[in-house]
Amino acid sequence: MKKVLTFIGLLCIFFLSGCVEYRESLVFNPDWSGNLTFSIGINEQFDDFQEEDIKQRLDQVNGLEVLASKTYYQGNMRWVEFDVEFNNLEALTGMDEAFNEVGFIGKITIEEDDKGNILYTRKLEKEASADTQDEMVDNILSQFYWTYRTKFPEQVISANAGENNIDRETNTIEWKINLAALISNPQIMSATIKQPQTAKIVWPLIILGIVALLVLVLGLYLYVLKGRKNRLQYLVKENNQAKQI
C-alpha cells in the first residue's frame, strides 16, 4: 500500500509541476468496448517512476486487459506506453478511479438526443495545488498540452475540437488540452455522432424476436387445440359405432 501511495504521489507531483506529457489514442467499437493506447512522458531525471507501477494499477481494473507495454526515450524524456483493451465504458471508469488523483482519463458519458444521435462527453478535472497557483508556474504549464485522439464507430456530426481536428473519413477527433487551463477549470471534450449500427438494430431485433416467439406459441396452441379436436371427434365416432353394434 505504501508503494502504491508513493507512486500516486509522485505521479501527482510530476503532473502538477508540468514535468509530464500525456498522449493517447482511443478506439471505440460499436458496443463501446475498444482499445486505448496511452503514453506518459516524464523527465528522465525522475527514476522512481516505473512502467511496472502503472501496470500494477491497471491490473486491478475489472474489464481491462494490458496487451503490451514498453519504455523508451526521446530527448530528455522517458516515455512509458501501454496498450490496453477494455470491455465497456465501466472499465474506463475503473481506470479513472485507479488514477483519479492524476486526472488524465476523466469521466466519460454517452447519452442519446431526441434525434437518436449519441452525445459523447469526456470531462477532465484536476484540483490546483498551492504550487500551481502561481503566475510563473501557470506560464510554464501553459506550454504543455495533453493530446487525446479518439476514433468513433460511426460518423461524427459535430465536436468541440475545431473542424481542422476532425477527420470525417475515419470518424476520428483530436483534442489538445492545455495543462494550465486544466488546472484552472474542468476541460470538456464533447462530440455528437450517429448511433452505432449495433445499437440501431438492437430494438428492432428484440421486437422481431418477441413477435416470432408469439407466433411460435400461437402455432403450438393451435396445433394442440387441433389435436384435441381430432381426438374428440375420433372418440365420438367410436362411441357412435359402439352404440350401433
Coordinates of N, CA and C in Angstrom, one line a residue, residues 34-214:
G34 N -13.3 -1.5 -26.7 CA -12.3 -0.9 -27.6 C -10.9 -1.0 -27.1
N35 N -10.0 -0.2 -27.7 CA -8.6 -0.2 -27.3 C -8.1 1.2 -26.9
L36 N -7.2 1.2 -26.0 CA -6.7 2.5 -25.6 C -5.1 2.4 -25.5
T37 N -4.5 3.2 -26.3 CA -3.0 3.3 -26.3 C -2.6 4.6 -25.7
F38 N -2.0 4.6 -24.6 CA -1.6 5.9 -24.0 C -0.1 5.9 -23.6
S39 N 0.5 7.1 -23.7 CA 1.9 7.3 -23.3 C 2.1 8.4 -22.4
I40 N 2.9 8.2 -21.4 CA 3.2 9.2 -20.4 C 4.7 9.5 -20.5
G41 N 5.0 10.8 -20.7 CA 6.4 11.2 -20.8 C 6.9 12.0 -19.6
I42 N 8.0 11.5 -19.0 CA 8.5 12.1 -17.8 C 9.9 12.5 -18.0
N43 N 10.4 13.6 -17.4 CA 11.8 13.9 -17.5 C 12.6 12.8 -16.9
E44 N 13.7 12.4 -17.7 CA 14.4 11.2 -17.3 C 15.1 11.2 -16.0
Q45 N 15.2 12.4 -15.4 CA 15.8 12.5 -14.0 C 15.0 11.9 -12.9
F46 N 13.7 11.6 -13.2 CA 12.8 11.0 -12.2 C 12.9 9.5 -12.4
D47 N 13.7 8.9 -11.6 CA 13.9 7.4 -11.8 C 12.9 6.6 -11.0
D48 N 12.2 7.2 -10.1 CA 11.2 6.5 -9.3 C 10.0 6.1 -10.0
F49 N 9.7 6.7 -11.2 CA 8.5 6.4 -11.9 C 8.8 5.3 -12.9
Q50 N 8.1 4.1 -12.7 CA 8.4 2.9 -13.4 C 7.2 2.4 -14.1
E51 N 7.5 1.7 -15.2 CA 6.4 1.0 -16.0 C 5.6 0.0 -15.2
E52 N 6.3 -0.7 -14.3 CA 5.7 -1.8 -13.6 C 4.6 -1.2 -12.6
D53 N 4.9 0.0 -12.1 CA 4.0 0.6 -11.1 C 2.6 0.9 -11.8
I54 N 2.7 1.4 -13.0 CA 1.4 1.7 -13.8 C 0.7 0.4 -14.1
K55 N 1.5 -0.7 -14.5 CA 0.8 -1.9 -14.8 C 0.1 -2.5 -13.6
Q56 N 0.7 -2.4 -12.5 CA 0.0 -2.9 -11.3 C -1.3 -2.3 -11.0
R57 N -1.4 -1.0 -11.3 CA -2.7 -0.3 -11.1 C -3.7 -0.7 -12.2
L58 N -3.2 -0.9 -13.4 CA -4.1 -1.3 -14.5 C -4.6 -2.7 -14.3
D59 N -3.8 -3.6 -13.7 CA -4.2 -5.0 -13.5 C -5.3 -5.1 -12.5
Q60 N -5.6 -4.1 -11.7 CA -6.6 -4.1 -10.7 C -8.0 -3.6 -11.3
V61 N -8.0 -3.2 -12.5 CA -9.3 -2.7 -13.1 C -10.0 -3.8 -13.7
N62 N -11.3 -4.0 -13.4 CA -12.1 -5.0 -13.9 C -12.5 -4.7 -15.4
G63 N -12.5 -5.7 -16.3 CA -12.9 -5.4 -17.6 C -11.8 -4.8 -18.5
L64 N -10.6 -4.8 -18.0 CA -9.5 -4.2 -18.7 C -8.3 -5.1 -18.8
E65 N -7.7 -5.3 -19.9 CA -6.5 -6.2 -20.1 C -5.4 -5.4 -20.7
V66 N -4.2 -5.5 -20.1 CA -3.0 -4.9 -20.7 C -2.5 -5.8 -21.8
L67 N -2.4 -5.3 -23.0 CA -2.0 -6.1 -24.1 C -0.5 -6.0 -24.3
A68 N 0.1 -4.8 -24.1 CA 1.5 -4.6 -24.3 C 1.9 -3.3 -23.5
S69 N 3.2 -3.3 -23.2 CA 3.8 -2.0 -22.6 C 5.2 -1.9 -22.9
K70 N 5.7 -0.7 -22.9 CA 7.2 -0.5 -23.2 C 7.6 0.8 -22.7
T71 N 8.9 0.9 -22.5 CA 9.6 2.2 -22.1 C 10.6 2.6 -23.1
Y72 N 10.6 3.8 -23.5 CA 11.6 4.3 -24.5 C 11.9 5.8 -24.2
Y73 N 13.0 6.3 -24.9 CA 13.4 7.6 -24.6 C 13.4 8.5 -25.9
Q74 N 13.0 9.7 -25.7 CA 13.0 10.7 -26.7 C 13.6 12.0 -26.1
G75 N 14.8 12.4 -26.5 CA 15.4 13.5 -25.9 C 15.7 13.3 -24.4
N76 N 15.3 14.2 -23.6 CA 15.5 14.1 -22.2 C 14.2 13.5 -21.5
M77 N 13.3 13.0 -22.3 CA 12.0 12.4 -21.8 C 12.0 10.9 -21.8
R78 N 11.6 10.3 -20.8 CA 11.4 8.9 -20.7 C 9.9 8.6 -20.9
W79 N 9.6 7.8 -21.9 CA 8.1 7.6 -22.2 C 7.8 6.2 -21.8
V80 N 6.6 6.1 -21.1 CA 6.1 4.8 -20.8 C 4.8 4.6 -21.6
E81 N 4.7 3.6 -22.4 CA 3.5 3.4 -23.3 C 2.8 2.1 -22.9
F82 N 1.4 2.2 -22.9 CA 0.6 1.0 -22.6 C -0.5 0.8 -23.7
D83 N -0.7 -0.4 -24.1 CA -1.8 -0.7 -25.0 C -2.7 -1.6 -24.2
V84 N -4.0 -1.1 -24.0 CA -4.9 -1.9 -23.2 C -6.2 -2.1 -24.0
E85 N -6.9 -3.2 -23.6 CA -8.2 -3.5 -24.2 C -9.3 -3.4 -23.1
F86 N -10.4 -2.8 -23.4 CA -11.4 -2.7 -22.4 C -12.8 -3.2 -22.9
N87 N -13.6 -3.8 -22.0 CA -14.8 -4.4 -22.4 C -16.0 -3.5 -22.5
N88 N -15.9 -2.4 -21.8 CA -17.0 -1.4 -21.8 C -16.6 -0.1 -21.2
L89 N -17.5 0.9 -21.1 CA -17.2 2.2 -20.5 C -16.9 2.1 -19.0
E90 N -17.5 1.1 -18.4 CA -17.3 0.9 -17.0 C -15.8 0.6 -16.7
A91 N -15.1 -0.1 -17.6 CA -13.7 -0.3 -17.4 C -12.9 0.9 -17.4
L92 N -13.3 1.9 -18.3 CA -12.6 3.2 -18.4 C -12.8 4.0 -17.1
T93 N -14.1 3.8 -16.6 CA -14.4 4.5 -15.3 C -13.5 3.9 -14.2
G94 N -13.3 2.6 -14.2 CA -12.4 2.0 -13.2 C -11.0 2.4 -13.4
M95 N -10.6 2.7 -14.6 CA -9.2 3.2 -14.8 C -9.1 4.6 -14.3
D96 N -10.1 5.4 -14.5 CA -10.1 6.8 -14.0 C -10.0 6.8 -12.5
E97 N -10.7 5.8 -11.8 CA -10.7 5.7 -10.4 C -9.3 5.3 -9.9
A98 N -8.7 4.4 -10.7 CA -7.3 4.0 -10.3 C -6.3 5.1 -10.4
F99 N -6.5 6.0 -11.3 CA -5.6 7.2 -11.4 C -6.3 8.5 -11.1
N100 N -7.2 8.5 -10.2 CA -8.1 9.6 -10.0 C -7.3 10.9 -9.7
E101 N -6.3 10.8 -8.9 CA -5.5 11.9 -8.4 C -4.8 12.6 -9.6
V102 N -4.6 11.9 -10.7 CA -3.8 12.4 -11.8 C -4.8 13.1 -12.8
G103 N -5.9 12.4 -13.1 CA -6.9 13.1 -13.9 C -6.8 13.0 -15.4
F104 N -5.9 12.2 -15.9 CA -5.8 12.2 -17.4 C -6.8 11.3 -18.1
I105 N -7.6 10.5 -17.4 CA -8.6 9.7 -18.0 C -10.0 10.4 -18.0
G106 N -10.4 10.9 -16.8 CA -11.6 11.7 -16.8 C -12.9 10.8 -16.8
K107 N -14.0 11.5 -16.8 CA -15.3 10.8 -16.7 C -15.9 10.8 -18.1
I108 N -16.3 9.6 -18.6 CA -16.9 9.5 -20.0 C -18.4 9.1 -19.8
T109 N -19.2 9.9 -20.5 CA -20.6 9.6 -20.5 C -21.2 9.6 -22.0
I110 N -22.1 8.8 -22.3 CA -22.8 8.8 -23.6 C -24.3 8.9 -23.3
E111 N -25.0 9.7 -24.1 CA -26.4 9.9 -24.0 C -27.0 9.9 -25.4
E112 N -28.3 9.8 -25.5 CA -29.0 9.8 -26.8 C -29.8 11.1 -26.8
D113 N -29.7 11.8 -27.9 CA -30.5 13.0 -28.1 C -31.9 12.7 -28.7
D114 N -32.7 13.7 -28.9 CA -34.1 13.5 -29.4 C -34.1 13.0 -30.9
K115 N -32.9 13.1 -31.6 CA -32.8 12.6 -32.9 C -32.2 11.2 -33.0
G116 N -31.9 10.6 -31.9 CA -31.3 9.3 -31.9 C -29.8 9.3 -32.0
N117 N -29.2 10.4 -32.0 CA -27.7 10.5 -32.1 C -27.1 10.3 -30.7
I118 N -25.8 10.0 -30.7 CA -25.1 9.8 -29.5 C -24.4 11.1 -29.1
L119 N -24.6 11.5 -27.8 CA -23.8 12.7 -27.3 C -22.7 12.1 -26.4
Y120 N -21.5 12.3 -26.9 CA -20.3 11.8 -26.1 C -19.7 12.9 -25.4
T121 N -19.4 12.7 -24.1 CA -18.8 13.8 -23.2 C -17.7 13.1 -22.4
R122 N -16.6 13.8 -22.4 CA -15.5 13.4 -21.5 C -15.0 14.6 -20.7
K123 N -15.0 14.5 -19.4 CA -14.7 15.6 -18.5 C -13.4 15.3 -17.8
L124 N -12.4 16.2 -18.0 CA -11.2 16.1 -17.3 C -11.2 17.1 -16.2
E125 N -10.7 16.7 -15.0 CA -10.8 17.7 -13.9 C -9.7 17.4 -12.9
K126 N -8.9 18.4 -12.5 CA -7.8 18.3 -11.6 C -7.8 19.5 -10.7
E127 N -7.7 19.3 -9.4 CA -7.7 20.4 -8.4 C -6.3 21.0 -8.4
A128 N -6.2 22.3 -8.4 CA -5.0 23.0 -8.3 C -4.4 23.0 -6.9
S129 N -3.1 22.8 -6.9 CA -2.4 22.8 -5.6 C -1.9 24.2 -5.3
A130 N -1.3 24.4 -4.2 CA -0.8 25.8 -3.8 C 0.4 26.1 -4.8
D131 N 1.1 25.0 -5.2 CA 2.3 25.2 -6.0 C 1.9 25.7 -7.4
T132 N 0.7 25.3 -7.9 CA 0.3 25.6 -9.2 C -0.4 27.0 -9.3
Q133 N -0.8 27.5 -8.2 CA -1.5 28.8 -8.2 C -0.5 30.0 -8.1
D134 N 0.4 30.0 -9.1 CA 1.4 31.0 -9.2 C 1.6 31.4 -10.7
E135 N 1.8 32.7 -10.9 CA 1.8 33.1 -12.3 C 2.9 32.5 -13.1
M136 N 4.1 32.4 -12.5 CA 5.2 31.8 -13.2 C 5.0 30.3 -13.5
V137 N 4.4 29.6 -12.5 CA 4.1 28.2 -12.8 C 3.0 28.1 -13.8
D138 N 2.0 29.0 -13.8 CA 1.0 29.0 -14.8 C 1.6 29.2 -16.2
N139 N 2.5 30.0 -16.3 CA 3.2 30.3 -17.6 C 3.9 29.0 -18.1
I140 N 4.5 28.3 -17.2 CA 5.2 27.1 -17.6 C 4.2 26.0 -18.0
L141 N 3.1 25.9 -17.2 CA 2.1 24.9 -17.6 C 1.4 25.2 -18.9
S142 N 1.3 26.4 -19.2 CA 0.6 26.8 -20.4 C 1.3 26.3 -21.7
Q143 N 2.5 25.9 -21.5 CA 3.3 25.4 -22.7 C 3.1 23.9 -22.9
F144 N 2.4 23.3 -22.0 CA 2.1 21.8 -22.2 C 0.7 21.5 -22.6
Y145 N 0.6 20.6 -23.5 CA -0.7 20.1 -24.0 C -0.8 18.6 -23.9
W146 N -1.9 18.1 -23.5 CA -2.2 16.7 -23.5 C -3.0 16.4 -24.7
T147 N -2.6 15.4 -25.5 CA -3.3 15.1 -26.7 C -4.2 13.8 -26.6
Y148 N -5.4 14.0 -27.0 CA -6.4 12.9 -27.0 C -7.0 12.7 -28.4
R149 N -6.7 11.5 -28.9 CA -7.2 11.2 -30.3 C -8.2 10.0 -30.1
T150 N -9.4 10.3 -30.6 CA -10.5 9.3 -30.4 C -11.1 8.9 -31.7
K151 N -11.2 7.6 -32.0 CA -11.9 7.1 -33.2 C -13.2 6.5 -32.8
F152 N -14.3 7.0 -33.4 CA -15.6 6.6 -33.1 C -16.1 5.6 -34.1
P153 N -17.1 4.7 -33.7 CA -17.6 3.7 -34.6 C -18.6 4.2 -35.6
E154 N -19.0 5.4 -35.6 CA -19.9 6.0 -36.6 C -19.5 7.4 -37.0
Q155 N -20.3 7.9 -37.9 CA -20.0 9.3 -38.4 C -20.0 10.3 -37.4
V156 N -19.0 11.2 -37.4 CA -19.0 12.4 -36.5 C -19.8 13.5 -37.0
I157 N -20.8 13.9 -36.3 CA -21.7 15.1 -36.7 C -21.1 16.4 -36.3
S158 N -20.6 16.5 -35.1 CA -20.0 17.7 -34.6 C -19.1 17.4 -33.4
A159 N -18.3 18.4 -33.1 CA -17.4 18.2 -31.9 C -16.9 19.6 -31.5
N160 N -16.4 19.7 -30.3 CA -15.9 21.0 -29.8 C -14.3 21.1 -30.0
A161 N -13.8 20.3 -30.9 CA -12.4 20.3 -31.2 C -11.9 21.2 -32.3
G162 N -12.9 21.7 -33.0 CA -12.5 22.5 -34.2 C -12.5 21.6 -35.4
E163 N -13.0 22.2 -36.6 CA -13.2 21.4 -37.8 C -11.9 20.8 -38.3
N164 N -10.8 21.5 -38.1 CA -9.5 21.0 -38.6 C -9.0 19.8 -37.8
N165 N -9.6 19.6 -36.7 CA -9.2 18.4 -35.8 C -10.1 17.2 -36.0
I166 N -11.0 17.3 -36.9 CA -12.0 16.2 -37.2 C -11.7 15.6 -38.5
D167 N -11.4 14.3 -38.5 CA -11.2 13.5 -39.7 C -12.5 12.8 -40.0
R168 N -13.3 13.3 -40.9 CA -14.6 12.7 -41.1 C -14.5 11.4 -41.9
E169 N -13.4 11.1 -42.6 CA -13.3 9.9 -43.3 C -13.1 8.7 -42.4
T170 N -12.4 8.9 -41.3 CA -12.1 7.9 -40.3 C -12.9 8.0 -39.0
N171 N -13.7 9.0 -38.9 CA -14.5 9.3 -37.7 C -13.7 9.5 -36.5
T172 N -12.6 10.3 -36.7 CA -11.6 10.5 -35.7 C -11.5 12.0 -35.3
I173 N -11.4 12.2 -34.0 CA -11.3 13.6 -33.5 C -10.0 13.7 -32.6
E174 N -9.3 14.8 -32.7 CA -8.2 15.0 -31.9 C -8.4 16.3 -31.0
W175 N -8.3 16.1 -29.7 CA -8.4 17.2 -28.8 C -7.0 17.5 -28.2
K176 N -6.7 18.8 -28.0 CA -5.5 19.1 -27.3 C -5.9 19.9 -26.1
I177 N -5.5 19.4 -24.9 CA -5.9 20.1 -23.6 C -4.7 20.8 -23.0
N178 N -4.9 22.1 -22.8 CA -3.8 22.8 -22.2 C -3.7 22.6 -20.7
L179 N -2.5 22.3 -20.2 CA -2.4 21.9 -18.8 C -2.7 23.0 -17.9
A180 N -2.4 24.2 -18.3 CA -2.7 25.4 -17.4 C -4.2 25.6 -17.3
A181 N -4.9 25.4 -18.4 CA -6.4 25.5 -18.4 C -7.0 24.4 -17.6
L182 N -6.4 23.2 -17.7 CA -7.0 22.1 -16.9 C -6.8 22.3 -15.4
I183 N -5.7 22.9 -15.0 CA -5.5 23.2 -13.6 C -6.5 24.2 -13.1
S184 N -6.9 25.2 -14.0 CA -7.8 26.3 -13.6 C -9.2 25.8 -13.6
N185 N -9.6 25.1 -14.6 CA -11.0 24.7 -14.8 C -11.2 23.3 -15.4
P186 N -12.3 22.6 -15.1 CA -12.5 21.3 -15.8 C -12.5 21.6 -17.3
Q187 N -12.0 20.6 -18.1 CA -12.0 20.7 -19.5 C -12.9 19.6 -20.1
I188 N -13.7 20.0 -21.0 CA -14.7 19.1 -21.6 C -14.4 18.8 -23.1
M189 N -14.4 17.5 -23.4 CA -14.3 17.0 -24.8 C -15.7 16.5 -25.1
S190 N -16.3 17.0 -26.1 CA -17.7 16.6 -26.5 C -17.8 16.4 -28.0
A191 N -18.7 15.5 -28.3 CA -18.9 15.2 -29.8 C -20.3 14.6 -29.9
T192 N -20.9 14.8 -31.1 CA -22.2 14.2 -31.4 C -21.9 13.3 -32.6
I193 N -22.3 12.0 -32.4 CA -22.1 11.0 -33.5 C -23.4 10.3 -33.8
K194 N -23.4 9.7 -35.0 CA -24.6 8.9 -35.3 C -24.6 7.6 -34.4
Q195 N -25.8 7.1 -34.2 CA -26.0 5.9 -33.4 C -25.2 4.7 -34.1
P196 N -24.3 4.0 -33.4 CA -23.6 2.9 -33.9 C -24.6 1.8 -34.4
Q197 N -24.3 1.1 -35.5 CA -25.2 0.2 -36.2 C -25.7 -0.9 -35.2
T198 N -24.8 -1.4 -34.4 CA -25.3 -2.5 -33.5 C -26.4 -1.9 -32.5
A199 N -26.2 -0.7 -32.1 CA -27.2 -0.1 -31.2 C -28.5 0.2 -32.0
K200 N -28.4 0.5 -33.3 CA -29.6 0.8 -34.1 C -30.5 -0.4 -34.2
I201 N -29.9 -1.6 -34.3 CA -30.7 -2.8 -34.6 C -31.1 -3.6 -33.4
V202 N -30.7 -3.1 -32.2 CA -31.0 -3.9 -31.0 C -32.5 -4.0 -30.8
W203 N -33.2 -2.8 -30.8 CA -34.6 -2.8 -30.5 C -35.4 -3.5 -31.6
P204 N -35.1 -3.2 -32.9 CA -35.8 -4.0 -33.9 C -35.7 -5.5 -33.8
L205 N -34.5 -5.9 -33.4 CA -34.2 -7.4 -33.2 C -35.0 -7.9 -32.0
I206 N -35.1 -7.1 -31.0 CA -35.9 -7.5 -29.8 C -37.3 -7.7 -30.1
I207 N -37.9 -6.6 -30.9 CA -39.3 -6.7 -31.3 C -39.5 -7.9 -32.2
L208 N -38.6 -8.1 -33.1 CA -38.8 -9.2 -34.1 C -38.8 -10.5 -33.3
G209 N -37.9 -10.6 -32.3 CA -37.8 -11.8 -31.5 C -39.1 -12.1 -30.7
I210 N -39.7 -11.0 -30.2 CA -40.9 -11.1 -29.4 C -42.0 -11.6 -30.3
V211 N -42.1 -11.0 -31.5 CA -43.2 -11.4 -32.5 C -43.0 -12.8 -32.9
A212 N -41.8 -13.2 -33.2 CA -41.5 -14.6 -33.6 C -41.9 -15.6 -32.4
L213 N -41.6 -15.2 -31.2 CA -42.0 -16.1 -30.1 C -43.5 -16.2 -29.9
L214 N -44.2 -15.1 -30.1 CA -45.7 -15.1 -30.0 C -46.3 -16.0 -31.1

